[in-house]
Amino acid sequence: MKTITLEQIEQLEKRYRTNLINCLSGVKGLNLIGTKNAEGQTNLALFNSVVHLGANPPLMGFIQRPASVERHTFENIQNTSFFTINSVSEDIHKQAHQTAARYDRSESEFEEVSLKSIYIDEFYAPFVQESPLKIGLECVDIIPIPYNNTHLIVGKIQLIQLDDNFLQPDGFLSLHDQKIVGGTGLDSYLSTQEIGRYSYAKPDLPLTDIQP
């Protein structure tokens, strides 16, 4: 086993350090965030920092990196408040990866990577048609993290579009059966496979398997 100290971490080459630190948090969800500016220009970007923040009210969030370069997703959310979160499946993971390229503001990643934008129930921001799980959100808070100049973008869920063939009676939504992928680091994509689902943990009861 190798031990790496903070001093050594700070001395690592930038790209090496970025890859290493991004791997430490384990397998992460990968999502395409869709936005549209006030002039109607659409934008699509891949994020690996989407998190569940609460079920009542239904909140999700993601980390926006420092504005050292133009951040079209962040600017669009600041100006319009609306964004979409779209799961990445095996079928579109290469196109999702390509959205990380720094396209000009006037170029829509939807068109550049050949993904289709769709609108659902007149929601302002565009969804990814090819995504198996689509979520529309309204930004309710932007929380600055001064230590590294990032922001936590907090959104309240306004609508969900999903395939109810994968929705179980207790509200559990199977993601692995839809071939939704995860990732590690900045460039590794992983298929997912469920290895178990168990009863609610209580100190005086043994775990039982939940059957599909």
mmCIF file of C-alpha atoms in Angstrom:
data_model
loop_
_atom_site.group_PDB
_atom_site.id
_atom_site.type_symbol
_atom_site.label_atom_id
_atom_site.label_comp_id
_atom_site.label_asym_id
_atom_site.label_seq_id
_atom_site.Cartn_x
_atom_site.Cartn_y
_atom_site.Cartn_z
ATOM 1 C CA MET A 1 0.000 0.000 0.000
ATOM 2 C CA LYS A 2 1.160 3.521 -0.793
ATOM 3 C CA THR A 3 0.624 6.551 1.452
ATOM 4 C CA ILE A 4 0.399 9.992 -0.162
ATOM 5 C CA THR A 5 0.538 13.056 2.077
ATOM 6 C CA LEU A 6 -1.128 16.414 1.467
ATOM 7 C CA GLU A 7 2.275 17.912 0.706
ATOM 8 C CA GLN A 8 2.872 15.268 -1.947
ATOM 9 C CA ILE A 9 -0.614 15.726 -3.379
ATOM 10 C CA GLU A 10 -0.015 19.445 -3.797
ATOM 11 C CA GLN A 11 3.201 18.729 -5.706
ATOM 12 C CA LEU A 12 1.613 16.348 -8.220
ATOM 13 C CA GLU A 13 1.308 17.371 -11.867
ATOM 14 C CA LYS A 14 -2.062 19.074 -12.374
ATOM 15 C CA ARG A 15 -3.735 16.529 -14.672
ATOM 16 C CA TYR A 16 -2.430 13.596 -12.620
ATOM 17 C CA ARG A 17 -3.703 15.196 -9.397
ATOM 18 C CA THR A 18 -7.097 15.933 -10.938
ATOM 19 C CA ASN A 19 -7.518 12.343 -12.132
ATOM 20 C CA LEU A 20 -6.445 10.874 -8.815
ATOM 21 C CA ILE A 21 -8.648 13.050 -6.603
ATOM 22 C CA ASN A 22 -11.655 12.512 -8.880
ATOM 23 C CA CYS A 23 -11.296 8.750 -8.439
ATOM 24 C CA LEU A 24 -11.255 8.839 -4.642
ATOM 25 C CA SER A 25 -14.991 9.290 -4.125
ATOM 26 C CA GLY A 26 -15.724 6.044 -5.975
ATOM 27 C CA VAL A 27 -18.284 5.324 -8.663
ATOM 28 C CA LYS A 28 -20.374 8.415 -9.399
ATOM 29 C CA GLY A 29 -23.550 9.019 -11.323
ATOM 30 C CA LEU A 30 -23.128 10.654 -14.720
ATOM 31 C CA ASN A 31 -25.730 13.114 -15.932
ATOM 32 C CA LEU A 32 -26.197 15.520 -18.790
ATOM 33 C CA ILE A 33 -27.466 18.907 -17.637
ATOM 34 C CA GLY A 34 -29.499 20.790 -20.211
ATOM 35 C CA THR A 35 -30.100 24.543 -20.145
ATOM 36 C CA LYS A 36 -31.244 27.334 -22.445
ATOM 37 C CA ASN A 37 -30.361 31.009 -22.248
ATOM 38 C CA ALA A 38 -32.785 33.913 -22.538
ATOM 39 C CA GLU A 39 -32.080 34.139 -26.281
ATOM 40 C CA GLY A 40 -33.043 30.497 -26.851
ATOM 41 C CA GLN A 41 -29.540 29.050 -27.285
ATOM 42 C CA THR A 42 -29.391 25.539 -25.829
ATOM 43 C CA ASN A 43 -26.488 24.032 -23.905
ATOM 44 C CA LEU A 44 -25.676 20.522 -22.715
ATOM 45 C CA ALA A 45 -22.881 19.506 -20.344
ATOM 46 C CA LEU A 46 -21.762 16.339 -18.560
ATOM 47 C CA PHE A 47 -21.531 16.408 -14.741
ATOM 48 C CA ASN A 48 -20.431 13.725 -12.275
ATOM 49 C CA SER A 49 -21.431 15.630 -9.139
ATOM 50 C CA VAL A 50 -25.242 15.371 -9.115
ATOM 51 C CA VAL A 51 -26.550 14.511 -5.631
ATOM 52 C CA HIS A 52 -29.831 13.813 -3.867
ATOM 53 C CA LEU A 53 -30.552 16.567 -1.320
ATOM 54 C CA GLY A 54 -33.973 15.587 -0.018
ATOM 55 C CA ALA A 55 -37.306 13.989 -0.893
ATOM 56 C CA ASN A 56 -39.714 16.435 0.771
ATOM 57 C CA PRO A 57 -39.390 18.874 -0.834
ATOM 58 C CA PRO A 58 -37.797 16.960 -3.728
ATOM 59 C CA LEU A 59 -34.351 18.501 -4.155
ATOM 60 C CA MET A 60 -31.277 17.635 -6.184
ATOM 61 C CA GLY A 61 -28.044 19.520 -6.621
ATOM 62 C CA PHE A 62 -24.701 19.554 -8.366
ATOM 63 C CA ILE A 63 -21.337 21.228 -7.962
ATOM 64 C CA GLN A 64 -20.430 23.960 -10.429
ATOM 65 C CA ARG A 65 -16.687 24.360 -10.887
ATOM 66 C CA PRO A 66 -14.983 27.781 -10.535
ATOM 67 C CA ALA A 67 -15.784 30.371 -13.200
ATOM 68 C CA SER A 68 -12.183 30.561 -14.410
ATOM 69 C CA VAL A 69 -13.536 30.100 -17.947
ATOM 70 C CA GLU A 70 -17.011 30.663 -19.386
ATOM 71 C CA ARG A 71 -19.508 28.394 -17.652
ATOM 72 C CA HIS A 72 -22.536 28.363 -19.941
ATOM 73 C CA THR A 73 -24.561 25.982 -17.755
ATOM 74 C CA PHE A 74 -24.062 28.156 -14.679
ATOM 75 C CA GLU A 75 -24.804 31.399 -16.521
ATOM 76 C CA ASN A 76 -27.981 29.995 -18.057
ATOM 77 C CA ILE A 77 -29.265 28.785 -14.689
ATOM 78 C CA GLN A 78 -28.479 32.148 -13.097
ATOM 79 C CA ASN A 79 -30.424 33.920 -15.819
ATOM 80 C CA THR A 80 -33.418 31.586 -16.295
ATOM 81 C CA SER A 81 -33.513 29.369 -13.138
ATOM 82 C CA PHE A 82 -34.394 26.192 -15.081
ATOM 83 C CA PHE A 83 -32.325 23.130 -15.951
ATOM 84 C CA THR A 84 -32.728 19.443 -16.716
ATOM 85 C CA ILE A 85 -30.861 16.392 -15.455
ATOM 86 C CA ASN A 86 -30.674 13.505 -17.937
ATOM 87 C CA SER A 87 -29.200 10.094 -17.096
ATOM 88 C CA VAL A 88 -26.451 8.721 -19.331
ATOM 89 C CA SER A 89 -26.999 5.248 -20.774
ATOM 90 C CA GLU A 90 -24.546 2.916 -22.459
ATOM 91 C CA ASP A 91 -25.988 3.908 -25.836
ATOM 92 C CA ILE A 92 -25.043 7.585 -25.498
ATOM 93 C CA HIS A 93 -22.026 7.587 -23.181
ATOM 94 C CA LYS A 94 -19.552 8.566 -25.910
ATOM 95 C CA GLN A 95 -21.691 11.499 -27.002
ATOM 96 C CA ALA A 96 -22.101 12.502 -23.358
ATOM 97 C CA HIS A 97 -18.323 12.489 -22.919
ATOM 98 C CA GLN A 98 -17.882 14.745 -25.938
ATOM 99 C CA THR A 99 -20.112 17.441 -24.405
ATOM 100 C CA ALA A 100 -17.206 18.206 -22.051
ATOM 101 C CA ALA A 101 -15.401 19.867 -24.963
ATOM 102 C CA ARG A 102 -15.314 23.671 -24.762
ATOM 103 C CA TYR A 103 -17.728 24.639 -27.493
ATOM 104 C CA ASP A 104 -18.479 28.290 -28.178
ATOM 105 C CA ARG A 105 -21.560 29.820 -26.609
ATOM 106 C CA SER A 106 -23.211 29.950 -30.049
ATOM 107 C CA GLU A 107 -22.721 26.201 -30.578
ATOM 108 C CA SER A 108 -25.254 23.803 -29.078
ATOM 109 C CA GLU A 109 -23.748 20.605 -27.725
ATOM 110 C CA PHE A 110 -26.980 18.859 -28.700
ATOM 111 C CA GLU A 111 -26.159 19.468 -32.360
ATOM 112 C CA GLU A 112 -22.393 19.055 -32.023
ATOM 113 C CA VAL A 113 -22.627 15.551 -30.501
ATOM 114 C CA SER A 114 -25.812 14.459 -32.332
ATOM 115 C CA LEU A 115 -28.207 14.238 -29.402
ATOM 116 C CA LYS A 116 -31.807 15.402 -29.799
ATOM 117 C CA SER A 117 -33.310 18.101 -27.603
ATOM 118 C CA ILE A 118 -36.975 17.781 -26.649
ATOM 119 C CA TYR A 119 -39.352 19.810 -24.509
ATOM 120 C CA ILE A 120 -41.841 18.276 -22.070
ATOM 121 C CA ASP A 121 -45.003 19.976 -20.793
ATOM 122 C CA GLU A 122 -43.719 23.427 -21.822
ATOM 123 C CA PHE A 123 -40.807 23.176 -19.381
ATOM 124 C CA TYR A 124 -38.313 25.922 -20.278
ATOM 125 C CA ALA A 125 -35.068 23.920 -20.441
ATOM 126 C CA PRO A 126 -34.401 21.152 -22.989
ATOM 127 C CA PHE A 127 -34.233 17.444 -22.210
ATOM 128 C CA VAL A 128 -32.150 14.769 -23.954
ATOM 129 C CA GLN A 129 -34.526 12.631 -25.980
ATOM 130 C CA GLU A 130 -32.236 9.586 -25.878
ATOM 131 C CA SER A 131 -31.899 9.618 -22.072
ATOM 132 C CA PRO A 132 -33.964 6.964 -20.249
ATOM 133 C CA LEU A 133 -34.527 9.191 -17.188
ATOM 134 C CA LYS A 134 -35.282 12.904 -17.487
ATOM 135 C CA ILE A 135 -35.765 15.373 -14.625
ATOM 136 C CA GLY A 136 -36.792 19.021 -14.876
ATOM 137 C CA LEU A 137 -35.751 21.358 -12.059
ATOM 138 C CA GLU A 138 -36.056 24.968 -10.982
ATOM 139 C CA CYS A 139 -33.064 26.454 -9.207
ATOM 140 C CA VAL A 140 -34.000 27.447 -5.664
ATOM 141 C CA ASP A 141 -30.564 28.230 -4.235
ATOM 142 C CA ILE A 142 -26.970 28.795 -5.278
ATOM 143 C CA ILE A 143 -24.621 28.206 -2.371
ATOM 144 C CA PRO A 144 -21.041 29.461 -2.765
ATOM 145 C CA ILE A 145 -18.185 27.375 -1.387
ATOM 146 C CA PRO A 146 -15.504 30.040 -0.901
ATOM 147 C CA TYR A 147 -12.668 27.647 -0.077
ATOM 148 C CA ASN A 148 -12.359 26.519 -3.708
ATOM 149 C CA ASN A 149 -14.647 29.012 -5.475
ATOM 150 C CA THR A 150 -17.225 26.392 -6.461
ATOM 151 C CA HIS A 151 -21.015 26.558 -6.056
ATOM 152 C CA LEU A 152 -23.662 24.073 -5.014
ATOM 153 C CA ILE A 153 -26.599 24.515 -7.371
ATOM 154 C CA VAL A 154 -29.830 23.409 -5.661
ATOM 155 C CA GLY A 155 -32.842 22.545 -7.791
ATOM 156 C CA LYS A 156 -36.413 21.627 -6.894
ATOM 157 C CA ILE A 157 -37.838 18.864 -9.070
ATOM 158 C CA GLN A 158 -40.720 20.068 -11.239
ATOM 159 C CA LEU A 159 -41.255 16.972 -13.379
ATOM 160 C CA ILE A 160 -39.884 13.483 -14.007
ATOM 161 C CA GLN A 161 -40.152 11.415 -17.163
ATOM 162 C CA LEU A 162 -39.295 7.725 -16.767
ATOM 163 C CA ASP A 163 -40.144 4.305 -18.129
ATOM 164 C CA ASP A 164 -42.636 2.880 -15.662
ATOM 165 C CA ASN A 165 -41.704 -0.657 -16.718
ATOM 166 C CA PHE A 166 -38.707 -0.180 -14.405
ATOM 167 C CA LEU A 167 -40.680 1.393 -11.539
ATOM 168 C CA GLN A 168 -41.561 -1.004 -8.725
ATOM 169 C CA PRO A 169 -44.649 -0.771 -6.460
ATOM 170 C CA ASP A 170 -42.626 0.595 -3.525
ATOM 171 C CA GLY A 171 -41.200 3.474 -5.610
ATOM 172 C CA PHE A 172 -37.837 1.824 -6.312
ATOM 173 C CA LEU A 173 -36.582 2.668 -9.812
ATOM 174 C CA SER A 174 -34.217 0.146 -11.368
ATOM 175 C CA LEU A 175 -31.370 1.972 -13.086
ATOM 176 C CA HIS A 176 -29.114 -0.946 -13.974
ATOM 177 C CA ASP A 177 -31.862 -2.608 -16.023
ATOM 178 C CA GLN A 178 -31.963 0.558 -18.145
ATOM 179 C CA LYS A 179 -28.209 0.358 -18.770
ATOM 180 C CA ILE A 180 -27.594 3.673 -17.029
ATOM 181 C CA VAL A 181 -23.849 4.077 -16.530
ATOM 182 C CA GLY A 182 -21.611 5.372 -13.787
ATOM 183 C CA GLY A 183 -18.092 6.706 -13.896
ATOM 184 C CA THR A 184 -14.809 7.055 -12.077
ATOM 185 C CA GLY A 185 -12.287 9.816 -12.559
ATOM 186 C CA LEU A 186 -12.807 12.033 -15.580
ATOM 187 C CA ASP A 187 -12.827 9.539 -18.415
ATOM 188 C CA SER A 188 -13.867 6.069 -17.229
ATOM 189 C CA TYR A 189 -17.390 4.773 -17.845
ATOM 190 C CA LEU A 190 -18.818 1.758 -16.023
ATOM 191 C CA SER A 191 -21.854 -0.426 -16.512
ATOM 192 C CA THR A 192 -23.796 -1.137 -13.317
ATOM 193 C CA GLN A 193 -25.134 -4.390 -11.916
ATOM 194 C CA GLU A 194 -27.245 -4.750 -8.801
ATOM 195 C CA ILE A 195 -25.786 -7.221 -6.291
ATOM 196 C CA GLY A 196 -28.509 -6.968 -3.673
ATOM 197 C CA ARG A 197 -31.426 -5.019 -2.260
ATOM 198 C CA TYR A 198 -32.295 -5.298 1.431
ATOM 199 C CA SER A 199 -34.898 -4.448 4.037
ATOM 200 C CA TYR A 200 -34.808 -1.216 6.041
ATOM 201 C CA ALA A 201 -32.012 -1.533 8.602
ATOM 202 C CA LYS A 202 -33.115 -1.729 12.249
ATOM 203 C CA PRO A 203 -30.953 -2.689 15.246
ATOM 204 C CA ASP A 204 -33.215 -5.535 16.411
ATOM 205 C CA LEU A 205 -34.083 -7.147 13.070
ATOM 206 C CA PRO A 206 -31.976 -9.190 10.638
ATOM 207 C CA LEU A 207 -31.690 -8.007 7.048
ATOM 208 C CA THR A 208 -33.912 -9.686 4.521
ATOM 209 C CA ASP A 209 -33.568 -9.721 0.754
ATOM 210 C CA ILE A 210 -36.045 -7.644 -1.220
ATOM 211 C CA GLN A 211 -37.089 -9.624 -4.253
ATOM 212 C CA PRO A 212 -37.893 -7.843 -7.521
#
